[in-house]
Amino acid sequence: MRPTPSTLLRVLHRIATTAGVRLGLFGLLALVAAWQPLSQVGQTNDFRDSHLLHSYEEAGARTVAMYGQAPLWNPWTCGGQYALGSPQTRVASPTLLLSAALGSHRAEAVVLWLFLIIGMEGCFRFARRSTGSAAGALIAAPLFGLAGFTAHAWSLGWLNFAGFLLLPWLLFGARRAAEGHLDGAAWVAGGFALQLGFGSSYPVPMSALFVALEAVRTLASRPLRRSGRWRAGVWALGATALFTLGAGMFRLWPLVETMRAAPRLMAGTPGHSLETVGRELFQFPSNADVGHFFFVPGALVFVLGAVLARRRATYPAVLAGLCLWLASGYAAKPSLFAALRLLPVFGTLRYPERFLVPAGLLLAELTALGFAALLIRSSRGRAWKWASGAACALAVAGIVVQVIGFGVLASRVTLVPTPIAVDQPFAQTRGNRWAQGSFLPLNRGSIACGEAWPVPMSERLRGDLPQEEYLEDPRAGTARRVTWTPNRLEVEVDAKRPTALLINQNWHPGWKSSVGEVVSRDGLLGVTLPAGQHRVVLRFLPRSGLGGSAVSVLAWGGLALLAWAPRRRGGSALWPGPGAVVVAALPLVAMGAMMVAWREPEAMPVLRNADGSLLGTAELPPDARLIHGRFEQPVELVAAQVPSAPDARGIVPLVIYWQVKGKVPRSVGIWVHVSGPGERKTADHAVVGGTFFFRDAPRRALLRDAFALSAKDWEPGEWKVLVGLWYAGGDGERLKAFTNDDTPVPEDRFELGTITVPPRP
């Protein structure tokens, strides 16, 4: 007997409202969607980014499983790296325990499967609370939980982007907190803490933006305004924000410390047409160029049906439109993404298309609204009843297509056999930044670093030393390794006179020694020692990691206290008003006290150009050509060095000397055109020396901006190097240029010199 529409609706409602059955369904959908990753566990993703990112997880798992230590220091990457301070590591997440127990390669697919279930359940709870329909939320949950970008990211080794699947939990928690429920703070603080620990450099700031918007949405809702509870909601949200800061300090403090020493700058003006954005979102991923954010086009029927819900559909529809605007990047005029990048933290975002992930969540909310609106009308007559039945069939078909699309994107991965591990003493090697996953199983550290931020690395790192621990003056005595672990080293030293013990790893202020004083030798880890026999024990005890963890424990303790106190008196776990803000602030006050009482040297960055030369210089070299050009913004083009011809390899090294004399907009960038016989080459860049935007550069310092061009395909003849400034992050207009005596410069450009390209052999 064919099931009637009412039977289908009852079945959907029963599944949606029975937690065990619902989670079982989500687990089954995740199993089918992630079958490709789960069926090939234990193999290695051969994509270059995966080599780098997975080596972090392998290092953390090895530190826990083999040495019984917390993953604080990673000696296998970039010559030694503060693991908690690296933005893209996920070693501060509870999922590391799975990696330690199962092996990092095997655990990766299991973690993906778990996050898919978490994402679907989070979307269900958020959509049900927004729409009031359990069946509608059930239909919408897999559309977001099995978002195409998660599969695409996994295929490239970017598993940390699964942190986006926590977004609905964060929005759900923000709404609960604003409504006066104490558990809302736990959802928000826990969600952000997990995102931070999972290495979610994009999901965290993007989620914070949408959490703030959801908080405003809830405070402005009719029930809170009519009851007057919005004032209590403001206090609750303030306390939630403080609790979230405290709960995430185990990771935030190390990150801030690292980014101060080595700022991560993202330049460029990426943009996408609306057609490209639409194809990324709605075209089935049949080839490698489209569908990376796949969301079933059939769900648009329900999105359009959401207009039946009227006012409830307005907010998600408007916000989804804003997400599409943001995803267009600089191609949209005006560019909302360009405006967002002017804000602190958001300036590190480079890829605007990732705003299609929250767009998918908002489309899922609209899908739930549209489906619920049809269900409500199913009792109005036979036609509506059969329409709702057709909607159920369409929804189920849409989920099936979403599952298939996820599998297609996940199958694009390139897997190779996992390298065989070799048990041997640790040592550094030159390495290869795009094959880093092959070195760690050999217990070799790679000093070829491929990170997206300027990791402080010593120029004295070596990949060919006979031993990793040695005396600075070999004639002063001997040094012998006793024990080696990632966070603890023990070395026997017999010194005939005062000397320094050097360790072939990067220096960090978190290293402490039982004897002597820890010092930096051109960025290399060292310990100054007096004469005599010493057993030197070096421990990595970073203030930011240990202190930040203590702050996080205090934050959770304060939240537990607020939950326990009213229950002890027979009340409910609601916010106690302004008192909660005081309790939430105490862990941050304790952090301030720790920073004062627990002093630690600050790791200052050594700012260099891409060619290794220092960014700052005290004076111009003799062969520099003086220009002294000025612009409408307070930037001076002081001088330049342009070679007369390419070198033997066909490379043209260029150096421009700049001086910033006042406040400059962040959007100001440098354009470089090299014009020759019938064509033009460009070397535009928005960041001086790969380090500073003009806005952030030190005032009145002489900045050496060094870069290079390849002239291998240039036609023989004379090529002129022309330079100016333009609003790279704005309307693209050139800045007006003037000579030193305020005479306007034609075409707002300066000629730096001429390069003669000889005839080809």
Short mmCIF file of N, CA and C in Angstrom, two decimals, residues 5-6 9 374-389:
data_model
loop_
_atom_site.label_atom_id
_atom_site.label_comp_id
_atom_site.label_asym_id
_atom_site.label_seq_id
_atom_site.Cartn_x
_atom_site.Cartn_y
_atom_site.Cartn_z
N PRO A 5 0.41 11.16 2.13
CA PRO A 5 1.22 12.30 2.60
C PRO A 5 1.21 12.44 4.12
N SER A 6 0.06 12.21 4.75
CA SER A 6 -0.01 12.37 6.20
C SER A 6 0.87 11.34 6.90
N LEU A 9 4.45 12.54 6.69
CA LEU A 9 4.68 13.64 7.63
C LEU A 9 4.83 13.11 9.05
N LEU A 374 4.68 24.74 4.15
CA LEU A 374 3.88 23.81 3.37
C LEU A 374 3.17 22.79 4.27
N LEU A 375 3.87 22.34 5.31
CA LEU A 375 3.26 21.38 6.22
C LEU A 375 2.06 21.99 6.95
N ILE A 376 2.20 23.25 7.34
CA ILE A 376 1.10 23.92 8.05
C ILE A 376 -0.15 23.97 7.17
N ARG A 377 0.05 24.16 5.87
CA ARG A 377 -1.08 24.29 4.95
C ARG A 377 -1.62 22.94 4.47
N SER A 378 -0.99 21.84 4.92
CA SER A 378 -1.43 20.52 4.46
C SER A 378 -2.83 20.16 4.95
N SER A 379 -3.28 20.83 6.00
CA SER A 379 -4.62 20.54 6.54
C SER A 379 -5.71 21.37 5.87
N ARG A 380 -5.37 22.20 4.91
CA ARG A 380 -6.36 23.09 4.31
C ARG A 380 -7.10 22.45 3.13
N GLY A 381 -6.72 21.29 2.74
CA GLY A 381 -7.42 20.65 1.64
C GLY A 381 -6.56 19.57 1.01
N ARG A 382 -7.18 18.81 0.12
CA ARG A 382 -6.49 17.69 -0.50
C ARG A 382 -5.30 18.14 -1.34
N ALA A 383 -5.46 19.28 -2.06
CA ALA A 383 -4.37 19.75 -2.91
C ALA A 383 -3.14 20.10 -2.08
N TRP A 384 -3.34 20.81 -0.97
CA TRP A 384 -2.22 21.16 -0.11
C TRP A 384 -1.59 19.91 0.51
N LYS A 385 -2.44 18.91 0.83
CA LYS A 385 -1.92 17.68 1.43
C LYS A 385 -0.99 16.97 0.46
N TRP A 386 -1.41 16.87 -0.81
CA TRP A 386 -0.55 16.22 -1.79
C TRP A 386 0.67 17.08 -2.13
N ALA A 387 0.51 18.39 -2.05
CA ALA A 387 1.66 19.27 -2.26
C ALA A 387 2.71 19.04 -1.18
N SER A 388 2.24 18.85 0.05
CA SER A 388 3.19 18.59 1.14
C SER A 388 3.86 17.23 0.97
N GLY A 389 3.10 16.24 0.44
CA GLY A 389 3.71 14.94 0.16
C GLY A 389 4.78 15.04 -0.91
#
